[in-house]
Amino acid sequence: MTSFFNRIRTKIETDERISDAEALAMFESHDLLAIGELAAAANRRKNGDRVYFNVNRHINYTNLCVNRCKFCAFSKEAGEPGEYTLALEQIATKAQEAADAGATEIHSVGGLHPDLPFEFYLQMLRRIKAVDQRLHIKGFTAVEIDYFSHISGLPVETVIAQLKEAGLGSLPGGGAEILGQGVRDQICPEKISGARWLEVTELVHRAGLKSNATMLFGHVETYADRVEHLQLLRALQDKTGGFQAFIPLAFQPDNTRVPGAKGVGGVDALKTLAISRLYLDNFQHIKAYWVMLGLKIAQTALCFGVNDLDGTVVEEKIGHDAGADSPQALDKAGIIQLIRKAGRVPVERDTLYNEL
Ligand code: V47
Ligand code: SF4
């Protein structure tokens, strides 16, 4: 294996791409420290010692969803106990609380609501912006954008243009799951295809909006499925350059309907983050989303190629409904301490990675 890792090291140092076969071999390897050391070196070349975080707040406007993905413990059907849809007034109140607490970003996603009209989402953006023009709204996944096109009868390009006009600043990376259709048929058969997710994301980038990309891992997928997912993202990034960060999401199994899934161990989580850094040479940022990883693994990930810890979050539902044992929120001092104790330099950023 030493000659294998030496070859990867040479590739990193000469900016040569890791092949799919090499990524697969690393997933199959148990030499976590070798992979991590290479990923840390690759990250150092790109980002030095700096680790980014932001002050943000999540607002999940509804948990009603017509898709009912099997891995999702957050979504509900109409009439089920615990279903909710926030009124515009409640959304504005949460945005005001966020602005008062120094947030620069509202991260807003929700289920695919059976009846709300497209106009609701435009009004939601306008209401948040009316609270404070400076709040950047990172909202709606490619899945929601496709759904808005469906319910409004408008082409995706028009949907994006209207959302942008109403105040949308960028898109989060959700809905990608595993892009390969074989896996989607098992865990989210009602969701748009992986090909459609890529198509909508390309249109988002063409409209001048940045977005992120995620990968939900640790359920039924194989290592080959993960490599294919990374390959599709790297190819789209070559085409558009519109992705900011890649965020591997560790699957939380409680209250879900994925047969046999047990959740993600620390070794798999760190290996996946490190390989993402090595393979996705055209992504500047690899984010350890502490909500799904837990604080200890998220901090350790800073030694495995990661340069972003996401934000303060404040009110998290998607991971916690599925049993995540991380805290609900972190304060800025807590994030700064996590980064400093890993020997790195904390940098508060806005959503578009301007340093604050
Ligand atoms: O798309 C759903 C995932 C995503 C579970 O772009 C689950 O900055 C784990 O995309 N276990 C939404 N994950 C969250 C998301 C995100 C989060 C933080 C930052 C950003 C960003 C994006 O959550 C969904 C789905 O892939 N998810 N259920 C679960 N049981
Ligand atoms: Fe709906 Fe998103 Fe949950 Fe799937 S992951 S059921 S689309 S809220």
Short mmCIF file of C-alpha atoms and ligand atoms in Angstrom, two decimals:
data_model
loop_
_atom_site.label_atom_id
_atom_site.label_comp_id
_atom_site.label_asym_id
_atom_site.label_seq_id
_atom_site.Cartn_x
_atom_site.Cartn_y
_atom_site.Cartn_z
CA MET A 1 0.00 0.00 0.00
CA THR A 2 2.93 2.37 0.59
CA SER A 3 3.59 2.76 -3.13
CA PHE A 4 -0.13 3.40 -3.65
CA PHE A 5 -0.16 6.24 -1.10
CA ASN A 6 3.12 7.60 -2.48
CA ARG A 7 1.46 7.81 -5.89
CA ILE A 8 -1.48 9.70 -4.39
CA ARG A 9 0.93 12.04 -2.58
CA THR A 10 2.74 12.81 -5.83
CA LYS A 11 -0.58 13.51 -7.51
CA ILE A 12 -1.60 15.95 -4.76
CA GLU A 13 1.75 17.73 -4.98
CA THR A 14 1.56 18.03 -8.77
CA ASP A 15 -2.17 18.88 -8.92
CA GLU A 16 -3.00 15.71 -10.79
CA ARG A 17 -6.45 14.20 -10.38
CA ILE A 18 -7.30 11.17 -8.29
CA SER A 19 -9.00 8.53 -10.44
CA ASP A 20 -12.27 6.78 -9.58
CA ALA A 21 -10.34 3.53 -9.05
CA GLU A 22 -7.98 5.26 -6.62
CA ALA A 23 -10.89 6.79 -4.69
CA LEU A 24 -12.50 3.35 -4.46
CA ALA A 25 -9.23 1.79 -3.28
CA MET A 26 -9.04 4.40 -0.50
CA PHE A 27 -12.61 3.66 0.60
CA GLU A 28 -11.65 -0.02 0.78
CA SER A 29 -8.40 0.69 2.64
CA HIS A 30 -8.26 0.58 6.46
CA ASP A 31 -5.31 2.96 6.59
CA LEU A 32 -7.30 5.91 7.88
CA LEU A 33 -4.24 7.83 9.05
CA ALA A 34 -2.52 7.63 5.66
CA ILE A 35 -5.65 8.90 3.91
CA GLY A 36 -6.17 11.61 6.53
CA GLU A 37 -2.59 12.83 6.35
CA LEU A 38 -2.84 13.22 2.56
CA ALA A 39 -6.20 14.99 2.84
CA ALA A 40 -4.78 17.35 5.47
CA ALA A 41 -1.86 18.14 3.14
CA ALA A 42 -4.22 18.76 0.21
CA ASN A 43 -6.30 21.08 2.38
CA ARG A 44 -3.25 22.93 3.66
CA ARG A 45 -2.22 23.65 0.05
CA LYS A 46 -5.66 25.14 -0.63
CA ASN A 47 -6.69 26.80 2.63
CA GLY A 48 -3.69 26.94 4.94
CA ASP A 49 -4.62 26.86 8.63
CA ARG A 50 -7.86 28.74 8.31
CA VAL A 51 -11.15 27.11 9.28
CA TYR A 52 -14.39 28.84 8.36
CA PHE A 53 -17.67 29.08 10.26
CA ASN A 54 -20.66 31.38 10.11
CA VAL A 55 -23.38 32.71 12.37
CA ASN A 56 -26.61 31.42 10.92
CA ARG A 57 -30.06 30.16 11.75
CA HIS A 58 -32.02 27.32 10.19
CA ILE A 59 -35.72 27.84 9.51
CA ASN A 60 -37.61 24.75 8.35
CA TYR A 61 -40.85 26.32 7.16
CA THR A 62 -42.89 23.08 7.01
CA ASN A 63 -42.44 19.39 7.69
CA LEU A 64 -45.34 18.35 5.47
CA CYS A 65 -43.92 16.56 2.45
CA VAL A 66 -45.39 14.65 -0.46
CA ASN A 67 -42.15 12.70 -1.02
CA ARG A 68 -41.75 10.79 2.28
CA CYS A 69 -38.17 9.60 1.65
CA LYS A 70 -37.44 6.48 3.70
CA PHE A 71 -34.39 8.01 5.39
CA CYS A 72 -36.27 11.12 6.52
CA ALA A 73 -37.66 11.26 10.08
CA PHE A 74 -38.53 14.94 9.72
CA SER A 75 -41.35 14.78 7.18
CA LYS A 76 -45.01 14.16 8.03
CA GLU A 77 -48.25 13.58 6.19
CA ALA A 78 -51.19 15.98 6.48
CA GLY A 79 -53.15 15.16 9.65
CA GLU A 80 -50.30 13.29 11.33
CA PRO A 81 -49.43 14.39 14.89
CA GLY A 82 -46.52 16.83 14.91
CA GLU A 83 -47.11 18.24 11.43
CA TYR A 84 -46.56 21.99 11.15
CA THR A 85 -46.34 24.82 8.67
CA LEU A 86 -44.97 28.16 9.82
CA ALA A 87 -46.95 31.30 9.05
CA LEU A 88 -45.06 34.14 7.36
CA GLU A 89 -45.31 36.06 10.64
CA GLN A 90 -43.55 33.25 12.55
CA ILE A 91 -40.83 33.06 9.90
CA ALA A 92 -40.29 36.82 10.19
CA THR A 93 -40.03 36.53 13.99
CA LYS A 94 -37.36 33.83 13.71
CA ALA A 95 -35.47 35.92 11.16
CA GLN A 96 -35.64 38.92 13.51
CA GLU A 97 -34.29 36.82 16.40
CA ALA A 98 -31.47 35.67 14.11
CA ALA A 99 -30.62 39.21 13.03
CA ASP A 100 -30.65 40.36 16.68
CA ALA A 101 -28.21 37.53 17.53
CA GLY A 102 -25.77 38.67 14.84
CA ALA A 103 -26.63 36.09 12.16
CA THR A 104 -25.55 36.81 8.59
CA GLU A 105 -27.42 33.87 7.05
CA ILE A 106 -30.85 32.26 7.13
CA HIS A 107 -30.75 28.65 5.95
CA SER A 108 -34.29 27.80 4.96
CA VAL A 109 -35.54 24.50 3.58
CA GLY A 110 -38.70 22.48 4.06
CA GLY A 111 -40.78 19.56 2.89
CA LEU A 112 -42.70 19.61 -0.40
CA HIS A 113 -45.97 21.05 0.92
CA PRO A 114 -49.10 19.62 -0.71
CA ASP A 115 -51.00 22.93 -1.11
CA LEU A 116 -48.94 26.09 -0.59
CA PRO A 117 -48.71 28.16 -3.79
CA PHE A 118 -45.38 29.31 -5.26
CA GLU A 119 -46.29 32.84 -4.19
CA PHE A 120 -45.88 31.78 -0.51
CA TYR A 121 -42.17 31.11 -1.06
CA LEU A 122 -41.64 34.44 -2.79
CA GLN A 123 -43.39 36.22 0.07
CA MET A 124 -41.31 34.31 2.59
CA LEU A 125 -38.10 35.60 0.98
CA ARG A 126 -39.44 39.16 0.87
CA ARG A 127 -40.48 39.00 4.54
CA ILE A 128 -37.05 37.81 5.65
CA LYS A 129 -35.33 40.50 3.60
CA ALA A 130 -37.73 43.11 5.06
CA VAL A 131 -36.43 42.17 8.54
CA ASP A 132 -32.87 42.96 7.51
CA GLN A 133 -31.62 43.48 3.96
CA ARG A 134 -28.20 42.20 5.01
CA LEU A 135 -29.42 38.69 5.86
CA HIS A 136 -28.26 36.31 3.15
CA ILE A 137 -30.95 33.72 2.41
CA LYS A 138 -29.50 30.33 1.53
CA GLY A 139 -32.68 28.49 0.75
CA PHE A 140 -34.45 25.74 -1.15
CA THR A 141 -32.75 22.64 -2.50
CA ALA A 142 -32.81 21.62 -6.17
CA VAL A 143 -35.66 19.29 -5.14
CA GLU A 144 -37.77 22.23 -3.95
CA ILE A 145 -36.90 24.29 -7.05
CA ASP A 146 -38.10 21.46 -9.28
CA TYR A 147 -41.30 21.20 -7.17
CA PHE A 148 -41.96 24.95 -7.44
CA SER A 149 -41.71 24.64 -11.20
CA HIS A 150 -44.20 21.78 -11.04
CA ILE A 151 -46.77 23.60 -8.84
CA SER A 152 -46.47 26.94 -10.64
CA GLY A 153 -46.32 25.63 -14.19
CA LEU A 154 -43.30 27.91 -14.74
CA PRO A 155 -40.02 26.76 -16.29
CA VAL A 156 -37.19 26.19 -13.78
CA GLU A 157 -35.29 29.18 -15.19
CA THR A 158 -38.26 31.47 -14.40
CA VAL A 159 -38.70 30.01 -10.92
CA ILE A 160 -35.05 30.70 -10.15
CA ALA A 161 -35.24 34.23 -11.59
CA GLN A 162 -38.32 35.07 -9.49
CA LEU A 163 -36.79 33.64 -6.30
CA LYS A 164 -33.62 35.60 -6.93
CA GLU A 165 -35.62 38.77 -7.52
CA ALA A 166 -37.45 38.17 -4.20
CA GLY A 167 -34.17 37.88 -2.28
CA LEU A 168 -32.75 34.38 -2.61
CA GLY A 169 -28.97 34.55 -2.24
CA SER A 170 -27.76 30.99 -2.80
CA LEU A 171 -28.80 27.35 -2.43
CA PRO A 172 -27.88 24.74 0.17
CA GLY A 173 -26.73 21.33 -0.99
CA GLY A 174 -29.57 19.07 0.11
CA GLY A 175 -31.53 16.56 -1.92
CA ALA A 176 -28.48 15.06 -3.60
CA GLU A 177 -28.51 12.01 -1.27
CA ILE A 178 -26.72 9.43 -3.46
CA LEU A 179 -27.14 10.49 -7.07
CA GLY A 180 -27.14 6.96 -8.55
CA GLN A 181 -30.69 5.88 -9.39
CA GLY A 182 -30.36 2.34 -7.99
CA VAL A 183 -29.90 3.74 -4.49
CA ARG A 184 -32.59 6.42 -4.94
CA ASP A 185 -35.10 3.73 -5.94
CA GLN A 186 -34.47 2.09 -2.56
CA ILE A 187 -34.37 5.09 -0.21
CA CYS A 188 -36.29 7.92 -1.91
CA PRO A 189 -38.32 6.56 -4.82
CA GLU A 190 -40.57 9.66 -5.04
CA LYS A 191 -37.73 12.16 -5.15
CA ILE A 192 -36.46 13.69 -8.42
CA SER A 193 -33.75 11.61 -10.09
CA GLY A 194 -30.06 12.26 -9.57
CA ALA A 195 -29.87 13.39 -13.20
CA ARG A 196 -32.61 15.96 -12.56
CA TRP A 197 -30.86 17.19 -9.38
CA LEU A 198 -27.74 17.83 -11.48
CA GLU A 199 -29.77 19.50 -14.26
CA VAL A 200 -31.57 21.89 -11.87
CA THR A 201 -28.30 22.66 -10.08
CA GLU A 202 -26.67 23.50 -13.41
CA LEU A 203 -29.51 25.95 -14.14
CA VAL A 204 -29.06 27.51 -10.67
CA HIS A 205 -25.35 28.04 -11.38
CA ARG A 206 -26.11 29.41 -14.87
CA ALA A 207 -28.43 31.95 -13.22
CA GLY A 208 -25.44 33.21 -11.24
CA LEU A 209 -26.31 31.66 -7.87
CA LYS A 210 -23.80 29.59 -5.91
CA SER A 211 -24.83 26.37 -4.22
CA ASN A 212 -23.45 23.54 -2.11
CA ALA A 213 -23.49 19.80 -2.67
CA THR A 214 -24.18 17.11 -0.08
CA MET A 215 -23.92 13.33 0.02
CA LEU A 216 -26.06 11.31 2.43
CA PHE A 217 -23.91 8.31 3.34
CA GLY A 218 -24.03 5.30 5.62
CA HIS A 219 -27.35 3.66 4.62
CA VAL A 220 -27.69 1.16 1.74
CA GLU A 221 -25.09 2.58 -0.65
CA THR A 222 -21.81 0.87 -1.62
CA TYR A 223 -18.41 2.56 -1.81
CA ALA A 224 -18.78 2.44 -5.61
CA ASP A 225 -22.03 4.44 -5.28
CA ARG A 226 -20.16 7.08 -3.25
CA VAL A 227 -17.40 7.30 -5.85
CA GLU A 228 -19.95 7.67 -8.67
CA HIS A 229 -21.63 10.47 -6.66
CA LEU A 230 -18.31 12.30 -6.25
CA GLN A 231 -17.51 11.79 -9.93
CA LEU A 232 -20.82 13.38 -11.03
CA LEU A 233 -20.25 16.37 -8.73
CA ARG A 234 -16.66 16.89 -9.87
CA ALA A 235 -17.81 16.80 -13.51
CA LEU A 236 -20.55 19.39 -12.93
CA GLN A 237 -18.14 21.61 -11.01
CA ASP A 238 -15.74 21.44 -13.99
CA LYS A 239 -18.61 22.71 -16.15
CA THR A 240 -20.06 25.50 -13.97
CA GLY A 241 -17.71 26.28 -11.06
CA GLY A 242 -20.88 27.07 -9.08
CA PHE A 243 -20.34 24.85 -6.04
CA GLN A 244 -18.88 26.39 -2.89
CA ALA A 245 -18.73 23.53 -0.39
CA PHE A 246 -19.15 19.78 -0.31
CA ILE A 247 -20.88 18.40 2.78
CA PRO A 248 -20.99 14.67 3.46
CA LEU A 249 -24.05 14.06 5.69
CA ALA A 250 -23.74 11.11 8.08
CA PHE A 251 -27.01 9.18 8.07
CA GLN A 252 -28.97 9.23 11.38
CA PRO A 253 -31.11 6.10 11.53
CA ASP A 254 -33.69 6.67 14.33
CA ASN A 255 -37.37 6.89 13.31
CA THR A 256 -36.49 6.18 9.68
CA ARG A 257 -37.61 3.39 7.37
CA VAL A 258 -34.32 2.26 5.86
CA PRO A 259 -34.10 -1.49 6.52
CA GLY A 260 -30.91 -2.59 8.26
CA ALA A 261 -29.26 0.85 8.37
CA LYS A 262 -27.26 1.44 11.55
CA GLY A 263 -25.68 4.84 11.20
CA VAL A 264 -22.12 5.92 10.65
CA GLY A 265 -19.03 5.19 12.76
CA GLY A 266 -16.20 7.65 13.34
CA VAL A 267 -13.76 5.87 11.02
CA ASP A 268 -16.16 5.87 8.08
CA ALA A 269 -17.08 9.50 8.66
CA LEU A 270 -13.45 10.68 8.76
CA LYS A 271 -12.45 8.52 5.79
CA THR A 272 -15.34 9.88 3.72
CA LEU A 273 -14.50 13.50 4.52
CA ALA A 274 -10.81 12.90 3.73
CA ILE A 275 -11.46 11.13 0.42
CA SER A 276 -13.87 13.91 -0.57
CA ARG A 277 -11.07 16.43 -0.05
CA LEU A 278 -8.65 14.36 -2.13
CA TYR A 279 -11.01 13.53 -5.00
CA LEU A 280 -12.92 16.84 -5.27
CA ASP A 281 -9.90 18.88 -6.31
CA ASN A 282 -12.17 21.56 -7.77
CA PHE A 283 -14.08 22.22 -4.51
CA GLN A 284 -12.51 24.88 -2.31
CA HIS A 285 -14.40 23.92 0.86
CA ILE A 286 -15.14 20.60 2.56
CA LYS A 287 -17.59 21.10 5.41
CA ALA A 288 -17.97 18.93 8.53
CA TYR A 289 -21.62 19.47 9.48
CA TRP A 290 -21.37 19.01 13.24
CA VAL A 291 -25.10 18.39 13.65
CA MET A 292 -24.85 14.99 11.90
CA LEU A 293 -21.26 14.13 12.87
CA GLY A 294 -21.32 15.14 16.54
CA LEU A 295 -18.94 17.77 17.88
CA LYS A 296 -16.04 15.42 18.58
CA ILE A 297 -15.87 13.91 15.09
CA ALA A 298 -16.48 17.32 13.49
CA GLN A 299 -13.51 18.74 15.40
CA THR A 300 -11.32 15.72 14.60
CA ALA A 301 -12.27 16.14 10.93
CA LEU A 302 -10.21 19.35 10.96
CA CYS A 303 -7.14 17.03 10.89
CA PHE A 304 -8.63 15.09 7.95
CA GLY A 305 -8.92 17.70 5.19
CA VAL A 306 -11.89 19.73 6.43
CA ASN A 307 -11.83 23.55 6.45
CA ASP A 308 -15.41 24.51 7.35
CA LEU A 309 -17.62 23.74 10.37
CA ASP A 310 -20.90 25.30 9.16
CA GLY A 311 -22.57 27.58 11.69
CA THR A 312 -24.49 28.20 14.87
CA VAL A 313 -27.70 26.63 13.36
CA VAL A 314 -29.87 27.47 16.47
CA GLU A 315 -32.88 25.25 15.72
CA GLU A 316 -32.20 21.97 13.95
CA LYS A 317 -34.93 19.47 13.13
CA ILE A 318 -33.87 17.16 10.28
CA GLY A 319 -30.99 15.42 12.07
CA HIS A 320 -32.47 15.60 15.56
CA ASP A 321 -35.80 14.04 14.52
CA ALA A 322 -33.62 11.13 13.31
CA GLY A 323 -31.77 10.79 16.63
CA ALA A 324 -28.69 13.04 16.21
CA ASP A 325 -27.14 13.42 19.68
CA SER A 326 -25.34 16.70 18.92
CA PRO A 327 -26.54 19.89 20.64
CA GLN A 328 -29.31 21.95 18.98
CA ALA A 329 -27.11 25.00 18.65
CA LEU A 330 -23.56 26.18 19.12
CA ASP A 331 -22.61 29.70 20.06
CA LYS A 332 -19.87 31.55 18.25
CA ALA A 333 -17.50 31.19 21.22
CA GLY A 334 -18.06 27.42 21.23
CA ILE A 335 -17.19 27.06 17.53
CA ILE A 336 -14.13 29.27 17.90
CA GLN A 337 -12.93 27.16 20.80
CA LEU A 338 -13.40 23.89 18.85
CA ILE A 339 -11.25 25.28 16.03
CA ARG A 340 -8.57 26.81 18.27
CA LYS A 341 -8.18 23.61 20.29
CA ALA A 342 -7.46 21.81 17.03
CA GLY A 343 -4.56 24.23 16.52
CA ARG A 344 -6.23 26.05 13.67
CA VAL A 345 -7.28 29.61 12.94
CA PRO A 346 -11.03 30.34 13.18
CA VAL A 347 -12.40 32.71 10.53
CA GLU A 348 -15.98 33.94 10.57
CA ARG A 349 -17.31 34.11 7.03
CA ASP A 350 -20.50 35.13 5.30
CA THR A 351 -22.35 32.66 3.09
CA LEU A 352 -20.20 33.52 0.05
CA TYR A 353 -16.96 33.04 2.03
CA ASN A 354 -16.12 36.70 2.43
CA GLU A 355 -14.17 37.02 5.68
CA LEU A 356 -15.86 39.11 8.36
O1 V47 B 1 -31.36 16.70 1.85
C1 V47 B 1 -32.50 13.81 5.78
C2 V47 B 1 -30.47 15.00 4.84
C3 V47 B 1 -30.52 17.11 4.07
C4 V47 B 1 -31.51 12.55 7.24
O2 V47 B 1 -25.68 23.34 2.11
C5 V47 B 1 -30.56 13.38 6.66
O3 V47 B 1 -24.72 24.34 3.79
C6 V47 B 1 -28.91 12.43 7.96
O4 V47 B 1 -28.71 19.52 3.06
N1 V47 B 1 -29.79 11.58 8.53
C7 V47 B 1 -30.83 18.53 4.47
N2 V47 B 1 -29.25 13.32 7.01
C8 V47 B 1 -29.64 19.15 5.20
C9 V47 B 1 -28.66 19.76 4.23
C10 V47 B 1 -27.63 20.72 4.73
C11 V47 B 1 -27.33 20.79 6.08
C12 V47 B 1 -26.38 21.71 6.49
C13 V47 B 1 -25.76 22.56 5.62
C14 V47 B 1 -26.09 22.50 4.28
C15 V47 B 1 -25.46 23.44 3.33
C16 V47 B 1 -27.02 21.56 3.82
O5 V47 B 1 -30.52 16.34 5.25
C17 V47 B 1 -31.47 16.37 3.19
C18 V47 B 1 -31.02 14.95 3.43
O6 V47 B 1 -29.95 14.61 2.59
N3 V47 B 1 -31.19 14.12 5.75
N4 V47 B 1 -32.72 12.84 6.70
C19 V47 B 1 -31.09 11.62 8.21
N5 V47 B 1 -31.95 10.77 8.77
FE1 SF4 B 2 -39.38 15.45 2.01
FE2 SF4 B 2 -36.82 16.27 1.98
FE3 SF4 B 2 -37.67 14.60 3.93
FE4 SF4 B 2 -37.44 13.70 1.42
S1 SF4 B 2 -35.73 14.45 2.73
S2 SF4 B 2 -39.20 13.37 2.79
S3 SF4 B 2 -38.01 15.50 0.21
S4 SF4 B 2 -38.37 16.69 3.60
#
